[in-house]
Coordinates of C-alpha atoms in Angstrom, one line a residue:
X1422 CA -20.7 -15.3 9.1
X1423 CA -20.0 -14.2 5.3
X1424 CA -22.6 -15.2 3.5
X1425 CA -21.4 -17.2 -0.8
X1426 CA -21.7 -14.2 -2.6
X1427 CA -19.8 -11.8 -0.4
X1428 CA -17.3 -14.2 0.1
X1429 CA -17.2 -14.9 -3.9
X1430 CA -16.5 -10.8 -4.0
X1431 CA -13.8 -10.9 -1.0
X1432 CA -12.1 -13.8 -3.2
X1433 CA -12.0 -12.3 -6.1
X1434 CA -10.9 -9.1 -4.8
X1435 CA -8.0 -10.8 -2.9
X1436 CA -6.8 -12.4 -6.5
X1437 CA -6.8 -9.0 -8.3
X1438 CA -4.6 -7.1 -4.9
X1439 CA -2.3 -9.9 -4.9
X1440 CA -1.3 -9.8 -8.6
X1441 CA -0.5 -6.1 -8.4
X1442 CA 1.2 -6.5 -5.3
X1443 CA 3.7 -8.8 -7.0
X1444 CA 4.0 -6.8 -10.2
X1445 CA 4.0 -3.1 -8.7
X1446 CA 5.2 -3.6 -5.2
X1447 CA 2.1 -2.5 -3.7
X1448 CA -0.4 -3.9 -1.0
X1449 CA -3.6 -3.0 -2.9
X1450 CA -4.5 -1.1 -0.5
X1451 CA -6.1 1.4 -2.8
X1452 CA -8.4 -1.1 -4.1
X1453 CA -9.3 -2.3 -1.2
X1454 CA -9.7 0.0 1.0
X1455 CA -13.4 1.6 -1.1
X1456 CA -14.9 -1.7 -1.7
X1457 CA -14.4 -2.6 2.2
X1458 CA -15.7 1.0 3.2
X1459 CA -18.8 -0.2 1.1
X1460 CA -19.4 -3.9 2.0
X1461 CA -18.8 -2.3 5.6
X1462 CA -21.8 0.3 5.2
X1463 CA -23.6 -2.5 3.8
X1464 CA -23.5 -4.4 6.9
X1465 CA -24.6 -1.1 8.9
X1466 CA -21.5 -0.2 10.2
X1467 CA -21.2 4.0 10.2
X1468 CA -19.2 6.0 8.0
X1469 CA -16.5 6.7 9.9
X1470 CA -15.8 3.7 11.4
X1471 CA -16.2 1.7 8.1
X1472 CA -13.4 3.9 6.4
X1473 CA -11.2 3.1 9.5
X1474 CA -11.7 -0.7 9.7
X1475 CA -11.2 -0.9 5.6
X1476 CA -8.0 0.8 6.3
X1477 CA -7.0 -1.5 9.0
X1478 CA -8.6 -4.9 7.5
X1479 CA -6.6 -3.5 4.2
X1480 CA -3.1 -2.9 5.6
X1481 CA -3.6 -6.4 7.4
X1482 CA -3.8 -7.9 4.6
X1483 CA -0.5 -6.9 3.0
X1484 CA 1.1 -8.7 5.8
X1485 CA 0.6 -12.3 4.4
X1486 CA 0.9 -10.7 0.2
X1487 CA 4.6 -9.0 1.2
X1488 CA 5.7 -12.6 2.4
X1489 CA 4.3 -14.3 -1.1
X1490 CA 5.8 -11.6 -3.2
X1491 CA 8.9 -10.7 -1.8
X1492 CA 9.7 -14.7 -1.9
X1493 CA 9.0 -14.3 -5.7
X1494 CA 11.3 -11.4 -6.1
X1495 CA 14.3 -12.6 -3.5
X1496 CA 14.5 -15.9 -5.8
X1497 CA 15.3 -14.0 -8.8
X1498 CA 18.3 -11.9 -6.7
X1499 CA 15.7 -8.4 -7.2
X1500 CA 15.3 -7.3 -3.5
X1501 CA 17.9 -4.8 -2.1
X1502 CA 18.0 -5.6 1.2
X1503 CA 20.8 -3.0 2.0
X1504 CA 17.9 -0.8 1.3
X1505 CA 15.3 -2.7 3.5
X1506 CA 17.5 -2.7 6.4
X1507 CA 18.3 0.7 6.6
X1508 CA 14.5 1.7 5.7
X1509 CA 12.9 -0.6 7.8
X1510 CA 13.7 1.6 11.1
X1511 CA 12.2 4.5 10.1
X1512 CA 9.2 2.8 8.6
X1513 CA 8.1 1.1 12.0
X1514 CA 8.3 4.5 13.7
X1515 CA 6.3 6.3 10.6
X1516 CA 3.5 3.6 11.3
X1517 CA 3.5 3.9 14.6
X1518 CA 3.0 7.3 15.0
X1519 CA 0.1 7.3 11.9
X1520 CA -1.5 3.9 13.3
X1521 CA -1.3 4.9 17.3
X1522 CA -1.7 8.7 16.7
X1523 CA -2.8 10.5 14.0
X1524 CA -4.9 7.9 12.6
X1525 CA -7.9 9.0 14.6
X1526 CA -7.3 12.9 14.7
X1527 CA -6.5 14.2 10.5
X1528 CA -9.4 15.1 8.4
X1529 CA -9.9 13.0 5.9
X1530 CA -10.4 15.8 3.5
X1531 CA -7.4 17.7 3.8
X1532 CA -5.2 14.2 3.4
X1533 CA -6.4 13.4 0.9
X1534 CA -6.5 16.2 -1.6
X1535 CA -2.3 16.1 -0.2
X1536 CA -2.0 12.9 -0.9
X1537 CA -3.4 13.4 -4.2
X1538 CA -1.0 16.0 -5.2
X1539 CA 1.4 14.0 -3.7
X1540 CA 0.4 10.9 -6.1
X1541 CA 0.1 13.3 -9.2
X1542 CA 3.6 14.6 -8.9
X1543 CA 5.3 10.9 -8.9
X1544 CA 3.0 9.7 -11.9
X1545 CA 4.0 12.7 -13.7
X1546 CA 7.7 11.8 -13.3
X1547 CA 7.6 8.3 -13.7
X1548 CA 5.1 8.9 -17.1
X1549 CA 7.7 10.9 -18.6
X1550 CA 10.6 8.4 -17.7
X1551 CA 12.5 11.3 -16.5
X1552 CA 15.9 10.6 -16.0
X1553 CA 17.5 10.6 -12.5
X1554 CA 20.9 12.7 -12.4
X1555 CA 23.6 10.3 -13.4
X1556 CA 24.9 11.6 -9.6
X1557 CA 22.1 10.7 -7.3
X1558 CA 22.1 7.8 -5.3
X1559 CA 20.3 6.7 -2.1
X1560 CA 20.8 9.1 0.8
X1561 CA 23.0 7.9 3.7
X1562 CA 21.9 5.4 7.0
X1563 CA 20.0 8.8 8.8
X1564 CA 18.0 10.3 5.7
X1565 CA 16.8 6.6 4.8
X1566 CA 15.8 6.6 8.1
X1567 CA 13.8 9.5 7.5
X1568 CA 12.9 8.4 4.3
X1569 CA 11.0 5.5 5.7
X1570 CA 9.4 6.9 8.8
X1571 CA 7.4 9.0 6.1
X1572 CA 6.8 5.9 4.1
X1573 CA 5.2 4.1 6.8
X1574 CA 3.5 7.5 8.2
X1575 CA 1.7 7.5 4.7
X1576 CA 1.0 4.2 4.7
X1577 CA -0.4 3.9 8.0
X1578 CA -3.0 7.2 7.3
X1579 CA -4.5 5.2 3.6
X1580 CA -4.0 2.0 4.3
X1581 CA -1.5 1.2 1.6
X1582 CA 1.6 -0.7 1.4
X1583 CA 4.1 2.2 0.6
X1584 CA 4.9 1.0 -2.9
X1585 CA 3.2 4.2 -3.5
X1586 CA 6.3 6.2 -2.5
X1587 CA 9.1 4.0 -2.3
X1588 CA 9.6 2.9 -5.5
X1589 CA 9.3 6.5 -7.1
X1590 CA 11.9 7.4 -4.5
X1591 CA 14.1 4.5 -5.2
X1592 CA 13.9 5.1 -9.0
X1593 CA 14.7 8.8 -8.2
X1594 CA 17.7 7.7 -6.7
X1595 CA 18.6 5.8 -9.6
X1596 CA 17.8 2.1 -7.9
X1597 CA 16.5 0.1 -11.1
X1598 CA 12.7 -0.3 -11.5
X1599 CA 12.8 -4.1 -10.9
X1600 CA 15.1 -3.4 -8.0
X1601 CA 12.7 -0.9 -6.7
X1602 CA 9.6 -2.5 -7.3
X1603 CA 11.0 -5.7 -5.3
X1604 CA 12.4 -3.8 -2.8
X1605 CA 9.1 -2.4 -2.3
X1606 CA 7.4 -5.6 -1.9
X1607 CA 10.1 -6.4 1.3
X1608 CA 9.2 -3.1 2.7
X1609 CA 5.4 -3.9 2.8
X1610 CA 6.0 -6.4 5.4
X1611 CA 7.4 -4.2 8.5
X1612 CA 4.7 -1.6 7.1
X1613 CA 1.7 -3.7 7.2
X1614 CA 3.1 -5.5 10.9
X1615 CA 4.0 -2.3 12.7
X1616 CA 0.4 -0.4 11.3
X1617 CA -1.7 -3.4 12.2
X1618 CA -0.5 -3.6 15.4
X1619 CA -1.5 0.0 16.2
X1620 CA -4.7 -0.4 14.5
X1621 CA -5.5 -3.2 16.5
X1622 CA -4.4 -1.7 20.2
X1623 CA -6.1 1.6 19.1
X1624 CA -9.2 0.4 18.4
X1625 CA -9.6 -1.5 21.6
X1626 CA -11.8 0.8 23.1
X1627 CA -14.3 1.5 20.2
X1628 CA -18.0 0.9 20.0
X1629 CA -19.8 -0.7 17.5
X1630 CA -17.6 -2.9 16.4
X1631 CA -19.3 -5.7 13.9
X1632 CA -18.8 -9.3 15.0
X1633 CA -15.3 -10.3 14.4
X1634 CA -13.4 -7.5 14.8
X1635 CA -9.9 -7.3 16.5
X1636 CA -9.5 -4.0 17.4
X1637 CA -10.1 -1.9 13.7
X1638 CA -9.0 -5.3 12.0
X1639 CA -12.1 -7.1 10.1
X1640 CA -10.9 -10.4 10.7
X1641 CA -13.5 -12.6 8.2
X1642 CA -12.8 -9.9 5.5
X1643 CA -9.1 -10.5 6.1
X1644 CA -9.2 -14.7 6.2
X1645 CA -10.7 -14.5 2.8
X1646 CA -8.8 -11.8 0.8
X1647 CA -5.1 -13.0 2.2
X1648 CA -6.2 -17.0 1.2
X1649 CA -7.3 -15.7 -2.4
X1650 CA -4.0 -12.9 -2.8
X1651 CA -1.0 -14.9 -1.7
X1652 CA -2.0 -17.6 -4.6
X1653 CA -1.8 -14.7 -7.0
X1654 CA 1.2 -12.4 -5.9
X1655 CA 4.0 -14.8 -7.4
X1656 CA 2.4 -14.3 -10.5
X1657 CA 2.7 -10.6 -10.6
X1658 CA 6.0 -10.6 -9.4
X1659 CA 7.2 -13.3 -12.3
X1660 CA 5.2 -10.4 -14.6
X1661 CA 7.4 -7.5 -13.8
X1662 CA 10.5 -9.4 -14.4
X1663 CA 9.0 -10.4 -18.2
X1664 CA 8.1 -6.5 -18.7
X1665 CA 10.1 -4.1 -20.3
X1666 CA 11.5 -1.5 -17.9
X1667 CA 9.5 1.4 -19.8
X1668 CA 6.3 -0.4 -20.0
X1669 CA 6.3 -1.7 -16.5
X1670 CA 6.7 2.3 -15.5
X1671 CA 3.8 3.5 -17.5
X1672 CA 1.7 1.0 -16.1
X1673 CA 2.7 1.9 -12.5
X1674 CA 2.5 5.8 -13.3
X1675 CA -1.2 4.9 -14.6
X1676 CA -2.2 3.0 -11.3
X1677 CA -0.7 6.3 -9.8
X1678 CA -3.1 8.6 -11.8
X1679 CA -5.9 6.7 -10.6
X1680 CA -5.3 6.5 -6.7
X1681 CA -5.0 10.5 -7.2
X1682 CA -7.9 10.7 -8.4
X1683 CA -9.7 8.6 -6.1
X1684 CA -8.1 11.2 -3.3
X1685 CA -9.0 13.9 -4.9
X1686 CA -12.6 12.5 -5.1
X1687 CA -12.9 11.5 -1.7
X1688 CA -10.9 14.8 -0.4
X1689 CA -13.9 16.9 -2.2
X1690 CA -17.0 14.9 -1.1
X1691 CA -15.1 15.2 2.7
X1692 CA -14.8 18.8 2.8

């Protein structure tokens, strides 16, 4: 059992990952997944199995915020789903293969400080609202199939919801930031469905679970923070549609800069 004040936290923490899932196109997952590790290590749970069930319990989550926000965005026409269909593939392979394989066997360190330069690269782009050239466009059905299976690889490894990647790759293909960010709130769903399930056959085996669990999945953690974010993800969503195009990408090229440097902090205490 949860007792009021942790489930206060959960709630609260749910509202805040559901509004930037419907603004940016993003789970939250970056959000989440520290506060979990904590409130996981509160309850005696070890390090490395708190990190692993935050990422789980996280990308769980993003299953019920993609439906609420994607329902915002596909009732104002923004969702490409030519894009999510020929995505979609390669994303449930990419999780697969983080959520079943890797998950357990990467050191934390070196993926993140990766990641981080990753992260920094995209902000650094999308801050300077770099053109795209006139020319580019979305690769063809086999390298958006590629595309995706290192969407959902990436996701499944942080427990995030991809918007991390896919919309700078969308807007770098000259998809519209609305477009993107809405397209990216579609592809959360066979991210989050396709990672959880792994998570939740991989960690079938493991000790010292606390009460609850489904495999890595934190299930009381999860009840509370999907209630609390599906109430607030429409109202993100109907935010990025008010905000200017330029704003809307300097305030996802911030949100960028501060999940690298989260990595980059984590990568450096890890190594």
């Amino acid at each position: 059992m949860l007792d009021p004040l942790l489930i206060v936290e959960l709630g609260v923490l749910g509202l805040c990952t559901g509004f930037l899932a419907g603004l940016l196109g993003i789970g939250g997952g970056m959000l989440l997944v520290p506060f979990l590790t904590y409130i996981l290590g509160a309850k005696q749970v070890g390090p490395d199995l708190a990190v692993k069930m935050a990422i789980a319990t996280s990308m769980a989550t993003i299953v019920f915020t993609s439906i609420s926000s994607v329902r915002a965005h596909h009732k104002r026409g923004a969702v490409r789903w030519d894009i999510v269909t020929k995505l979609a593939p390669g994303i449930v392979l990419g999780s697969f293969a983080a959520s079943l394989g890797v998950f357990a066997l990467l050191k934390g360190s070196f993926l993140a400080i990766f990641f981080g330069l990753f992260v920094s690269f995209s902000a650094t782009q999308m801050f300077l609202d770099k053109k795209p050239a006139p020319t580019r466009q979305m690769p063809g059905s086999a390298g958006q199939m590629g595309a995706g299976g290192v969407i959902g690889f990436l996701s499944g490894l942080v427990g995030a919801g991809g918007g991390f990647v896919s919309v700078p790759f969308m807007t770098w293909c000259n998809v519209p930031i609305h477009n993107a960010v809405a397209t990216s709130a579609a592809l959360g769903f066979p991210i989050a469905l396709a990672n959880v399930i792994g998570y939740v056959l991989g960690g079938q085996s493991v000790a010292d679970l606390p009460a609850g669990s489904l495999g890595y999945v934190w299930l009381p953690a999860l009840g509370v923070i999907a209630t609390c974010s599906v109430l607030t993800a429409p109202l993100g969503a109907k935010a990025a549609h008010n905000l200017p195009v330029k704003k809307l990408k300097r305030v996802f090229a911030s949100l960028l800069f501060a999940l690298a440097a989260y990595m980059f902090w984590k990568g450096v205490l890890a190594s």
